[in-house]
Structure formats: C-alpha cells, structure tokens
XYZ file of C-alpha atoms in Angstrom:
700
model
C 26.467 131.550 50.647
C 24.026 133.959 48.955
C 25.676 136.883 47.243
C 24.470 140.197 48.732
C 22.712 142.890 46.736
C 24.082 146.449 46.826
C 21.357 148.989 47.314
C 21.400 152.770 46.783
C 18.984 154.382 49.234
C 17.575 157.917 49.669
C 17.468 158.959 53.337
C 16.730 162.277 55.020
C 20.052 164.079 55.498
C 20.634 167.653 56.713
C 20.103 170.120 53.853
C 23.688 171.348 53.608
C 25.629 168.311 54.774
C 27.839 166.910 52.040
C 25.869 163.657 52.397
C 23.348 164.945 49.894
C 23.131 162.033 47.473
C 22.204 158.368 47.815
C 23.834 156.113 50.419
C 25.003 152.526 49.750
C 23.745 149.585 51.830
C 23.876 145.803 51.592
C 20.886 143.447 51.541
C 20.688 139.659 51.444
C 17.262 139.780 49.796
C 16.487 141.236 46.376
C 14.712 144.600 46.727
C 12.896 146.713 44.151
C 13.408 150.425 43.440
C 10.678 152.356 45.290
C 10.432 149.982 48.261
C 10.489 151.503 51.752
C 13.136 150.179 54.148
C 14.680 150.936 57.524
C 18.456 151.475 57.487
C 21.097 152.461 60.056
C 22.319 156.079 59.781
C 24.756 157.086 62.507
C 23.360 155.805 65.811
C 19.740 155.331 64.711
C 17.527 153.495 62.257
C 15.798 155.725 59.697
C 13.272 155.320 56.901
C 14.713 155.187 53.381
C 13.506 154.729 49.802
C 15.308 152.173 47.634
C 16.522 154.063 44.560
C 18.542 151.433 42.684
C 19.746 147.836 43.142
C 23.034 146.472 41.800
C 24.657 143.002 41.933
C 28.151 144.617 41.895
C 29.707 146.112 45.015
C 30.277 149.900 45.152
C 33.812 151.255 45.114
C 33.928 151.472 48.916
C 35.717 149.449 51.644
C 33.279 146.560 52.459
C 33.491 147.359 56.190
C 31.975 150.827 55.590
C 28.789 149.475 53.937
C 26.085 148.546 56.477
C 23.116 146.191 56.129
C 19.484 147.168 55.493
C 17.733 146.690 58.877
C 14.230 145.787 57.661
C 11.752 146.162 54.810
C 8.278 147.699 55.222
C 6.165 144.837 53.870
C 2.700 145.129 52.337
C 3.273 148.408 50.475
C 3.634 148.486 46.694
C 6.910 150.197 45.667
C 6.753 153.923 44.832
C 6.610 153.942 41.041
C 9.097 155.276 38.468
C 7.080 158.440 37.798
C 7.053 159.366 41.507
C 10.799 158.819 41.802
C 11.444 160.865 38.659
C 9.299 163.703 40.034
C 11.306 163.690 43.281
C 14.630 163.495 41.446
C 13.725 166.399 39.148
C 12.507 168.500 42.113
C 15.726 167.895 44.048
C 17.899 168.835 41.072
C 15.891 171.850 39.927
C 15.335 173.357 43.388
C 18.893 172.545 44.535
C 18.125 170.263 47.483
C 19.282 166.763 48.427
C 17.361 163.871 46.895
C 16.772 162.243 50.296
C 15.378 165.459 51.775
C 12.769 165.838 49.004
C 11.890 162.113 48.913
C 11.396 161.756 52.671
C 9.564 165.057 53.185
C 7.120 163.928 50.453
C 6.080 160.933 52.598
C 3.674 161.165 55.569
C 5.661 161.788 58.796
C 4.047 158.809 60.575
C 5.581 156.363 58.094
C 9.002 157.166 59.576
C 8.087 155.656 62.951
C 6.016 152.618 61.951
C 7.342 149.067 62.169
C 6.234 146.492 59.565
C 3.749 145.065 62.119
C 2.187 148.476 62.848
C 1.946 149.199 59.131
C 0.299 145.817 58.521
C -2.365 146.694 61.139
C -3.002 150.042 59.411
C -3.303 148.376 56.011
C -5.781 145.816 57.402
C -8.138 148.628 58.449
C -8.049 150.199 54.992
C -11.199 150.606 52.994
C -10.338 149.006 49.644
C -13.581 150.150 47.979
C -12.898 152.000 44.696
C -16.505 152.628 43.737
C -17.525 156.142 42.770
C -21.158 157.231 43.113
C -21.725 160.097 40.744
C -24.509 162.551 41.379
C -25.314 164.421 38.148
C -24.201 168.065 38.101
C -26.111 171.085 36.769
C -26.598 171.664 33.042
C -23.514 173.227 31.464
C -23.379 176.638 29.838
C -22.255 176.774 26.176
C -18.865 178.154 27.337
C -18.362 175.293 29.822
C -19.278 172.690 27.181
C -16.893 174.256 24.639
C -14.011 174.180 27.148
C -14.621 170.494 27.987
C -14.719 169.636 24.252
C -11.400 171.459 23.708
C -9.886 169.527 26.601
C -11.101 166.228 25.145
C -9.442 167.039 21.805
C -6.137 168.457 23.124
C -3.343 167.116 25.323
C -2.593 170.211 27.444
C -1.307 171.711 29.570
C -4.413 173.917 29.514
C -4.818 177.374 31.017
C -8.490 178.000 31.790
C -8.967 181.769 31.918
C -12.478 182.249 33.269
C -13.992 185.260 34.988
C -15.047 184.961 38.647
C -18.422 183.206 38.788
C -18.053 181.672 35.284
C -18.345 178.134 36.693
C -14.739 176.908 36.566
C -15.306 174.428 39.428
C -18.087 172.706 37.487
C -15.686 172.292 34.547
C -13.156 170.485 36.817
C -15.851 168.241 38.259
C -17.179 167.316 34.801
C -13.615 166.618 33.588
C -13.048 164.365 36.624
C -16.404 162.649 36.062
C -15.612 161.860 32.413
C -12.171 160.516 33.323
C -13.470 158.296 36.161
C -16.241 156.936 33.949
C -13.745 156.027 31.194
C -11.354 154.072 33.449
C -12.292 152.191 36.672
C -8.777 152.778 38.115
C -8.128 156.398 37.079
C -7.172 158.957 39.739
C -7.444 162.765 39.716
C -5.528 165.368 41.720
C -7.363 168.634 42.549
C -5.184 171.351 44.074
C -6.236 174.526 45.909
C -3.834 177.189 47.211
C -4.865 177.378 50.868
C -6.243 175.132 53.603
C -9.251 177.367 54.226
C -10.490 176.707 50.676
C -10.261 172.915 51.119
C -13.421 172.228 53.235
C -15.907 173.909 50.874
C -14.459 172.176 47.791
C -14.219 168.886 49.695
C -17.949 169.096 50.525
C -18.808 169.721 46.909
C -16.561 166.927 45.572
C -17.814 164.413 48.167
C -21.431 165.312 47.442
C -20.713 164.626 43.769
C -18.575 161.472 43.917
C -19.221 159.937 47.371
C -17.095 160.216 50.528
C -15.168 156.961 49.945
C -13.676 158.155 46.669
C -12.135 161.389 48.028
C -9.191 162.048 50.370
C -7.711 165.379 51.441
C -4.051 166.272 51.971
C -2.953 169.455 53.730
C -0.870 170.545 56.714
C -3.920 171.100 58.930
C -4.543 167.335 59.185
C -3.317 165.129 62.031
C -0.402 162.738 61.283
C -2.837 159.784 61.444
C -5.221 161.420 58.933
C -2.332 162.224 56.608
C -1.076 158.633 56.693
C -4.559 157.202 56.081
C -5.115 159.491 53.066
C -1.645 158.799 51.659
C -2.077 155.013 51.930
C -5.479 155.205 50.187
C -4.000 157.261 47.311
C -0.884 155.066 47.032
C -2.965 151.875 46.861
C -5.261 153.449 44.247
C -8.369 153.196 46.483
C -8.768 156.977 46.680
C -9.878 158.095 43.226
C -9.666 161.843 43.932
C -6.999 163.558 46.020
C -7.834 167.104 47.066
C -5.041 169.129 48.619
C -2.746 172.104 48.967
C 0.784 172.315 47.499
C 2.069 169.274 49.470
C -0.380 167.049 47.522
C 1.728 167.382 44.349
C 3.988 164.667 45.836
C 1.114 162.289 46.671
C 1.818 158.779 45.383
C -0.927 158.223 42.764
C -0.043 155.313 40.484
C -3.104 155.782 38.222
C -3.035 159.589 37.972
C -4.850 160.764 34.827
C -5.818 164.396 35.506
C -4.315 167.291 37.501
C -6.265 170.487 38.233
C -4.546 173.525 39.799
C -7.253 175.963 40.935
C -6.327 179.679 41.391
C -3.026 178.795 39.706
C -1.698 182.374 40.124
C -1.677 182.129 43.916
C 1.766 182.594 45.547
C 0.806 179.963 48.170
C 1.726 177.254 45.645
C 5.384 178.202 46.244
C 6.892 176.531 49.296
C 8.748 179.065 51.482
C 11.065 176.793 53.454
C 13.153 173.663 52.872
C 12.896 172.653 49.220
C 11.319 175.826 47.820
C 9.337 174.147 45.059
C 6.451 175.549 43.043
C 3.609 173.004 43.161
C 2.043 174.608 40.065
C 5.215 174.158 38.002
C 5.724 170.613 39.316
C 2.099 169.831 38.352
C 2.957 170.612 34.728
C 6.101 168.461 34.939
C 4.235 165.581 36.623
C 1.468 165.713 34.017
C 4.098 165.218 31.314
C 5.684 162.309 33.241
C 2.407 160.458 33.782
C 0.771 161.466 30.519
C -2.023 163.174 32.485
C -3.664 166.368 31.186
C -3.038 169.392 33.435
C -5.640 172.134 33.845
C -4.426 175.407 35.384
C -7.299 177.763 36.147
C -7.697 181.368 37.275
C -9.616 184.586 36.679
C -6.224 186.355 36.919
C -3.566 183.921 35.652
C 0.065 184.340 36.667
C 1.998 186.266 34.014
C 4.189 183.145 33.608
C 1.196 180.993 32.594
C -0.354 183.786 30.524
C 2.920 184.182 28.609
C 3.222 180.397 28.133
C -0.325 180.257 26.690
C 0.145 183.124 24.209
C -1.231 182.356 20.742
C 1.202 181.990 17.846
C 1.912 185.121 15.796
C 4.264 185.946 12.949
C 7.794 185.414 14.241
C 6.575 183.827 17.518
C 5.538 180.151 17.619
C 3.400 180.883 20.706
C 3.437 179.229 24.113
C 3.371 175.563 25.164
C -0.002 175.830 26.943
C -3.422 175.886 25.315
C -5.570 178.811 26.473
C -9.265 178.106 27.151
C -11.702 181.007 27.650
C -14.826 181.411 29.804
C -15.454 185.181 29.921
C -19.097 185.176 31.085
C -20.615 184.597 34.504
C -23.071 181.714 34.866
C -26.678 182.564 34.002
C -27.492 186.256 33.819
C -25.081 187.339 36.606
C -22.999 190.407 35.724
C -19.584 191.477 37.025
C -19.754 194.292 39.601
C -19.403 197.912 38.548
C -16.033 199.343 39.692
C -16.124 202.783 41.375
C -12.962 204.706 42.259
C -12.855 207.243 45.090
C -10.132 209.898 44.731
C -8.803 210.171 48.309
C -6.949 213.385 47.406
C -10.364 215.101 47.528
C -11.226 213.739 51.003
C -10.320 215.522 54.279
C -6.873 214.488 55.594
C -6.722 211.215 57.525
C -10.082 210.020 56.167
C -10.303 206.243 56.490
C -13.643 205.642 54.791
C -14.948 208.258 52.369
C -18.425 209.690 52.955
C -19.606 208.218 49.623
C -18.492 204.700 50.631
C -20.064 204.940 54.099
C -23.358 206.092 52.516
C -23.233 203.186 50.032
C -22.597 200.658 52.845
C -25.476 202.112 54.882
C -27.838 201.854 51.914
C -26.923 198.188 51.320
C -27.291 197.210 54.989
C -30.709 198.893 55.209
C -31.796 196.823 52.189
C -30.625 193.599 53.915
C -27.572 193.114 51.670
C -24.017 192.314 52.788
C -20.787 194.299 52.292
C -17.128 193.266 52.439
C -14.167 195.558 53.233
C -10.644 194.501 52.399
C -7.570 195.847 54.247
C -4.336 193.897 54.042
C -3.074 194.720 57.491
C -4.153 192.949 60.651
C -3.972 194.280 64.204
C -5.251 197.664 65.394
C -2.398 199.855 64.139
C 0.928 199.026 62.462
C 2.914 201.050 64.998
C 2.701 202.980 68.298
C 4.503 206.320 68.318
C 5.568 209.049 70.763
C 5.215 212.541 69.277
C 7.578 214.063 71.902
C 10.756 212.034 71.317
C 9.956 210.089 68.128
C 9.995 206.615 69.788
C 8.256 203.894 67.739
C 7.263 200.363 68.760
C 10.184 198.643 67.040
C 10.909 194.952 67.611
C 14.265 194.504 69.315
C 14.877 191.240 67.434
C 13.704 192.213 63.909
C 13.979 195.160 61.541
C 10.222 195.683 61.837
C 7.692 197.459 64.022
C 5.560 195.572 66.510
C 1.877 195.876 65.702
C -0.543 197.290 68.293
C -3.396 194.859 69.065
C -6.036 196.734 71.051
C -8.172 193.690 71.930
C -5.567 192.265 74.334
C -3.515 195.514 74.722
C -0.336 193.960 73.297
C 2.458 194.913 70.938
C 3.116 191.908 68.729
C 5.846 191.262 66.149
C 4.321 189.412 63.193
C 7.792 188.085 62.225
C 9.355 186.597 65.372
C 6.258 186.515 67.590
C 7.666 188.757 70.382
C 4.647 189.949 72.391
C 4.627 192.483 75.241
C 1.999 194.499 77.077
C 1.526 198.036 75.769
C 3.650 200.398 77.920
C 1.718 202.938 80.043
C 4.092 205.672 78.864
C 6.855 206.140 76.283
C 9.778 203.866 77.305
C 12.240 206.539 76.089
C 10.951 209.822 77.557
C 8.038 208.908 79.853
C 5.411 210.815 77.818
C 2.020 209.249 78.665
C 0.543 210.315 75.318
C 1.669 207.546 72.937
C -0.606 207.082 69.952
C -1.242 204.565 67.166
C -0.199 205.423 63.595
C -1.825 203.790 60.576
C -4.721 201.366 60.621
C -5.241 197.630 60.769
C -8.377 195.467 60.475
C -9.126 195.728 64.222
C -9.273 199.520 64.054
C -11.294 199.463 60.824
C -13.836 197.166 62.507
C -14.092 199.566 65.480
C -14.315 202.645 63.213
C -17.101 201.076 61.141
C -19.003 200.265 64.320
C -18.953 203.991 65.224
C -19.916 205.177 61.703
C -22.824 202.719 61.412
C -24.005 202.845 65.048
C -27.299 204.513 64.037
C -27.999 202.226 61.059
C -30.681 199.536 61.336
C -31.214 196.385 59.296
C -34.640 195.711 57.700
C -35.622 193.703 60.824
C -34.899 196.743 63.059
C -31.735 195.276 64.603
C -28.394 197.135 64.661
C -25.666 196.372 62.106
C -23.532 193.287 62.752
C -19.859 193.610 61.814
C -17.397 190.681 61.746
C -13.625 190.527 61.209
C -11.800 187.624 59.574
C -7.992 187.656 59.634
C -5.124 185.533 60.994
C -5.834 186.804 64.534
C -9.584 186.172 64.610
C -9.215 182.662 63.126
C -6.349 181.391 65.279
C -8.424 178.804 67.166
C -9.351 175.498 65.536
C -12.726 175.701 63.801
C -12.934 179.517 64.158
C -12.694 180.203 60.426
C -15.386 177.657 59.545
C -17.847 179.058 62.094
C -17.172 182.678 61.016
C -17.658 181.836 57.328
C -20.872 179.971 58.214
C -22.183 183.166 59.887
C -21.474 185.170 56.712
C -23.201 182.560 54.530
C -26.275 182.410 56.799
C -26.690 186.200 56.735
C -25.854 186.778 60.419
C -23.139 189.256 59.355
C -23.908 192.525 57.533
C -20.409 193.907 57.046
C -17.350 191.668 56.800
C -13.912 193.216 57.391
C -10.778 191.233 56.630
C -7.434 190.650 54.982
C -6.882 188.793 51.716
C -8.145 185.604 53.425
C -11.713 186.700 52.597
C -11.054 187.640 48.967
C -10.281 184.191 47.594
C -12.605 181.514 46.311
C -15.522 181.966 48.751
C -18.999 181.800 47.262
C -20.787 184.469 49.320
C -24.256 184.722 47.760
C -25.513 187.889 49.527
C -22.542 190.254 49.167
C -23.323 193.122 46.780
C -20.611 195.627 47.712
C -16.863 195.015 48.074
C -14.425 197.811 48.962
C -10.617 197.970 48.925
C -9.798 200.488 51.656
C -6.115 201.249 51.055
C -4.577 199.305 48.142
C -1.988 201.928 47.048
C 1.100 200.560 48.836
C 1.565 197.787 46.237
C 1.617 200.241 43.316
C 5.119 201.499 44.147
C 6.676 198.458 45.832
C 10.301 197.436 45.255
C 8.976 193.953 44.396
C 8.207 193.898 40.655
C 5.465 191.301 41.264
C 3.498 193.555 43.648
C 1.209 195.115 40.968
C 0.401 191.651 39.573
C -0.535 190.424 43.061
C -2.612 193.539 43.773
C -4.541 193.236 40.503
C -5.230 189.545 41.190
C -6.374 190.326 44.747
C -8.718 193.149 43.642
C -10.193 191.073 40.798
C -10.687 188.138 43.217
C -12.288 190.470 45.772
C -14.564 192.013 43.133
C -15.605 188.465 42.221
C -17.132 188.011 45.693
C -19.813 190.632 44.827
C -23.009 189.926 42.936
C -22.614 186.147 42.640
C -26.389 185.886 42.931
C -27.776 186.794 39.491
C -30.774 188.624 41.012
C -28.480 191.156 42.717
C -25.571 191.278 40.282
C -26.856 194.250 38.272
C -26.550 196.535 41.318
C -23.336 195.024 42.741
C -20.268 197.267 43.118
C -16.529 197.177 43.790
C -15.224 200.355 45.448
C -11.535 201.302 45.391
C -10.268 204.143 47.594
C -7.014 205.422 46.084
C -4.746 208.467 45.837
C -3.918 207.376 42.244
C -7.331 206.905 40.563
C -5.951 207.223 36.996
C -3.279 204.541 37.457
C -3.318 201.998 34.573
C -3.975 199.161 37.047
C -7.247 200.741 38.215
C -8.214 201.590 34.608
C -7.905 197.882 33.698
C -9.742 196.868 36.892
C -12.655 199.187 36.029
C -13.166 197.262 32.785
C -12.410 193.855 34.417
C -9.808 193.666 31.662
C -7.112 191.219 32.730
C -5.657 190.848 29.182
C -5.035 194.636 29.007
C -3.347 194.599 32.425
C -1.242 191.551 31.472
C -0.176 193.137 28.164
C 1.075 196.328 29.861
C 2.840 194.399 32.660
C 4.495 192.005 30.197
C 5.688 194.947 28.078
C 7.344 196.425 31.204
C 8.858 193.061 32.182
C 10.175 192.532 28.628
C 11.796 195.976 28.599
C 13.439 195.295 31.966
C 14.329 191.628 31.200
C 12.352 190.373 34.199
C 10.492 187.035 34.559
C 8.797 185.458 32.689
C 11.194 186.772 30.019
C 14.213 185.834 32.142
C 14.808 183.316 34.952
C 15.975 184.083 38.472
C 17.393 182.424 41.575
C 18.196 183.944 44.956
C 21.013 182.846 47.207
C 20.349 183.833 50.817
C 22.678 183.779 53.800
C 21.669 184.090 57.464
C 24.355 185.159 59.947
C 24.963 186.836 63.298
C 25.959 190.072 61.517
C 24.972 191.614 58.190
C 28.685 191.877 57.266
C 29.182 188.117 57.751
C 26.100 187.282 55.649
C 27.182 189.527 52.774
C 30.840 188.414 53.008
C 29.879 184.760 52.420
C 27.749 185.626 49.384
C 30.338 187.929 47.829
C 33.162 185.429 48.456
C 31.069 182.686 46.804
C 30.400 184.985 43.819
C 34.073 185.890 43.336
C 35.283 182.273 43.740
C 32.578 180.979 41.381
C 33.304 183.496 38.620
C 37.087 182.937 38.939
C 36.714 179.120 38.734
C 34.287 179.204 35.780
C 36.322 181.783 33.807
C 39.502 179.708 34.212
C 37.943 176.659 32.509
C 37.165 177.039 28.754
C 34.307 174.499 29.155
C 32.418 176.785 31.596
C 33.693 180.289 30.735
C 30.572 181.127 28.697
C 28.356 180.596 31.799
C 29.803 183.790 33.286
C 28.529 185.673 30.217
C 25.109 183.998 30.222
C 24.257 184.455 33.921
C 24.330 187.795 35.760
C 25.336 187.426 39.409
C 24.650 190.635 41.348
C 26.514 191.723 44.502
C 25.017 190.802 47.879
C 22.523 193.204 49.489
C 20.524 193.120 52.752
C 17.050 191.585 52.419
C 14.178 194.075 52.621
C 13.306 192.485 55.967
C 16.910 192.566 57.110
C 16.741 191.117 60.624
C 14.334 188.476 61.978
C 14.660 186.960 65.467
C 18.180 188.420 65.858
C 19.383 186.830 62.628
C 20.747 189.111 59.890
C 19.754 188.190 56.341
C 21.390 189.049 53.008
C 20.643 187.928 49.459
C 22.327 187.682 46.076
C 20.370 187.570 42.818
C 21.288 185.374 39.839
C 19.494 186.062 36.549
C 19.659 184.621 33.035
C 17.534 184.523 29.871
C 18.535 180.831 29.653
C 17.049 178.513 32.285
C 19.577 175.728 31.591
C 22.545 178.097 32.004
C 21.122 179.291 35.340
C 20.744 175.678 36.533
C 24.360 174.863 35.549
C 25.571 177.962 37.393
C 23.657 176.920 40.544
C 25.140 173.406 40.326
C 28.677 174.877 40.329
C 27.683 177.347 43.050
C 26.729 174.466 45.370
C 30.260 173.061 45.678
C 31.739 176.582 45.895
C 29.468 177.362 48.879
C 30.659 174.280 50.789
C 34.256 175.233 50.003
C 33.872 178.906 51.047
C 31.751 178.156 54.131
C 34.504 175.958 55.595
C 36.942 178.909 55.660
C 37.504 180.310 59.182
C 36.464 183.877 58.228
C 32.906 182.663 57.509
C 32.320 181.134 60.950
C 29.545 183.633 61.749
C 27.256 182.244 59.007
C 24.314 180.214 60.358
C 22.945 178.836 57.084
C 22.513 179.516 53.396
C 19.744 178.546 50.993
C 18.924 178.732 47.312
C 15.486 179.821 46.070
C 14.914 179.006 42.383
C 12.163 181.061 40.658
C 11.657 183.182 43.816
C 8.236 184.774 44.283
C 9.508 187.738 46.301
C 12.778 189.631 46.054
C-alpha cells in the first residue's frame, strides 16, 4: 500500500478563531508547495493552498486528519516568493496565514471545479508579444532619472513636481525591462480605481492590449479571474492595479512602480490592514525587482527613508531621484492666499475669487473648486431648541442632501426624508449649517448667473463627488465632459484633485482647507499639504496657459507655515518642519505604532477588554526575565473612545502601542494576540463583538 503524504494547508479561517495557522491533511499523491487543492473543513469543501509536504505523520491522532478532496489541475504552483510575501504579511499585520493567502486569490477560484478551471484555461490567450509604440522624446531630467535607475538597485523614490512627466519615466522603465527579457513582468500600482482607466488607456496604447491586465475591486469576478490567470501564467506582461494587485501572482516580476505613493488609499482599512506601498518594497527585495515609488508630495516615511547621508547619519535605505521641472516650458501655478478674516462674516467665496473665476470663464478657460465635504450642508439645526440632525446609530450628524431632500449618515447609511418641522419642538424654521459641495455648486450658479462664455452661452457648472458618481460609468462620462470643455467650473471633493490631466484648467481654488490645520490626527497637515499640491498641479498643465495659471487658498490663517511652503511649491521645506515636529514628539516615522481596537455593545465593555488585555500583558511579560525588557521598550497607552465613537450602534474604543523599535513592537503584538484570546473568553467580556489590530495605522 502506498504511504500517504502529510500536507500542511492554508485555508480561510475566521480572523479571530484559534485555528489561525496551517491545517494538516493526508494525500495519497505527492503534492507541491503552492498547489491549489480542495479540502474538507467542517461540513464543506474549501479551497486551500499547499504550504508544505512531509513524509512523516504529524503529532495528531490519525483519525483526526482528513484527506485532500481534489487538486486543481492545470495551474502552476504559486511560487516561493508569493508564499513568502503572504507569510510576511500575515505575521507583520497580525492576521492568520490562511486569511491573507485566500483573500489574495480571485474569489471565483474558490468555487471552480478542476473541469471548470480547465475550460477557463483553454480559452486563455497565451500570446506574450508586446507591441511597443515609441514614446515622446525625454527631457534631460527624465533621461537622468532613468540612467540613475539603470545604475542603482533601489528602492527609488522619484520626487517629481506635478506635470514633470513621471508617467513617461515609468513607461520607459517598463519598455527597457520588457525589451531586455521576453518573459519579464511589471506591476504598476495606482491608489484609486478612478485613476485606473486613464493610465490603462495610455499603457495599452503603448504596449498593446494583449500585454496588459487590470486588477481592482470594480471588476466583475470573471474579469478578476481572467486577469489573475493571465498574470499567474506569465502571459500578461504588465499588471495595472490598485492596492489588491500587490498580491498578484507574477512569477517573472522584474519591476514595481507605486504611483502617488503618499496616498492613504494604499492602506487597506478592513481585514488584514496591510500597506500595499510597504509590501511593494518588501516584494521587490524578495523577487530582486527594482521598486520605484513616485510622488510630487512623498509620504514623510518615504522622504525620511530617502534622506541623504550626513555626518553622524548614514542616510536612508531608498535612493532619491529628482525631477523638479514641468515638461516643456510649463510653469507651476502662482499661489494666492485670501485672508478670510477680512471678508464679511459667513462669506463662502471671496469677491476677489469670484471676480477671478468670472474673468477665466469669459476667456474660455476652466476653473476647479475643491471642498472636502459632500452633500448640501453637514447638519440641519433648529435655532429655537438647539436640535441637530444627529444619527441615532452613530456619533455623527446626518448630512442634508438637498437634491433628494434627505438626511443621510455617511457612516452607517441611515437615510430619512427631511422633517417638515423640528422633531423636538415643532419649529418649522430649521436651517442648514455649514456647506457641502451641493450647496457650493448652487451658490456658484447664483454668483455667475450673469456671466457668459466667449460663445455667448451661460456658465456650465459640474459637481464630481461620491454622490454624483454613484452610478456605473458616471465618473467616466463626467470627466470626459471636463476634458472636452463642456464644463466651465468644476466643483468637487478630493476625487478631482488627484492624477487627472485636465489641459484647460487655469485656476484651482481650495474653499475651506483650515479644518486639517488643527486636527487631533498628527497626519492631517501632511495630507492637506499633499492634497493642495496635487490640486495646484491640475492648473496650467498646458504650457501655453501655465504662466497665468493660479491656485487660490481661502484661509483664516494665511501666515501658517503650511501655506508659506505651498506658496513656494516647496515640499522639502514643509517636510523638514513636519519631521522636526515629529522627531520632537517621537511620532512616526521616528517611532512605530499599532492600534488595538475593540467593538462592543457599550463603550465600557470595549474599553474594559482593552485595559484588561493591557494589564494582563504587562503582568505576564514583567514576570518573565526573557520578556521583561519589552515592557520598557513599548509604550502601551490606556484605552480611549475612538474619535468616531459609535457607528451603526456599535461602540468603538482603541488602545495605542508605540515603540522606537519596530521588532520590539512586533514581539509585543505577538504576545498580545494570545492574551486577547485568553481575556476575551472571560465571562465579564461577553459584550465585546470583535477586536482588531492595525499595524502602522494611517489615522488615530
């Protein structure tokens, strides 16, 4: 009789079950690590990834080890580098290996039989040919950057101003790599789905449609599977995607590009809370592939890691590449600050800004207004009794949307018709407070009602935000209208500030950016500066109009250091002052953080679990000489309510862990894991719904 093989398999298990590791199965045929199999788990058959194969039986009663049900034939095993990436991600971000491995595979794979998979593989286009259309001539700065990349090993941080031609540098780097090796693959990452189509068009026009596949959450399950199979087989030479694409199986990966690397969208906000940018750097090291991070406003983490060596400081691990000039003769827009303290109370748009917009529209130019708040007004209010449109399920106000006369909670989705009178006192005179993009659009329409375009037609105003682009294809058609010149004034949230190449916009205005200056989140100024620099970069991209292009900022704090740096388009000055503040306060990137969050029926129950875990952890570590120094190296702060304390009737609390030593923080989290299981099982913590760990959190 043939001796069985003992197989360790990664399967999807619930995040906080104690079945977090690999499970043992038996197989009569020899399997390879990385093969996909179906195995029994409880009452059902599930997809699993073979992690290791052993001829010796595990230390378990033979009756408890079940047989592998079937093997998915026709697929090459997932390679060592992919499995190492998954294993590192699971360990670093404190999730189960099976959860990370299975969520990295296309969902449709879980339901396919070997026969169905064989049919899919038959239909595959196995063509690897790349047709390269030559790109434009390079500027001296672009050529210098490509030469530096050819001579170095990376990771590289490309710091290039908006409009300096960073995309052309990626495309040339991809072109050189593909030409040098007929199997090589490249991964191009963008932060958001709405930036994928325009880059996809450009990449396909350059390298042919067969060579390129996209990966993002807006695709159908069938599209995702088709793209994944093409990348895994090596037929797709270029994978273009959002953060999920970092886990694409690419056996011949030789270049990774992370565009707009500073963008918080690269951090996953549920499940395994990984940073795709940080994993890109790790994956590049694993697969010996150069990594190019690029931004006009790099994250302070990457900026710090690319600092040049000085006396007493060996410098960072990244190589900084510079492209300070815009392509051709295009200039960066002039920044103008409006002191809102000198405007009449409750002014939304200053008279100077309205006059400037009118002048541009009459000349046939386009303007863009940025306001990071959708809806008509953030809150409805009764002046008689003080009632406000609070959400009964969240610690937030419901936003007034005038278009459909609703009050909508942007956190739990609760939507109700606007009441005819105050629900508390019956006063019919309830009024909106504050302004959102809907109201700004309406207000602009009134202010510019008399203004005519050069062709004699009235001004056309459009709004782009999460509400106006809810329907499939809405964003594409609205952006097309801006590009074709059908829109004169574009109003929107940060969606419109990133990455779009609007050729006719000559004026950009930030209507009310002050809230981020004094936020409790230490990253808020960094995000605001990046957003304003990105927004400014939308103006004057056409060299002929760049000399007269402007960025307007309406603020009550015109002399703030952030606006001083913005006026000079001086990111290095802003980064230096922010890093000095972070160093003084021991905040990232100088230190490393993790958040432990608990969700419960009551705030008391959420905080009680966190504080009990903290006390138990510190007592256990202090009692053992081998771990006692961890308590000194890692600060664990008492539990506090989250800034958004209640969402959908669930109370949320958090506990911050901080250390100058990343390894010490990881060890502490490893010990914390078993303590949480131990504490959670105690009867007094019954009210806790779930807990989660967020390593390197982007918001606190």
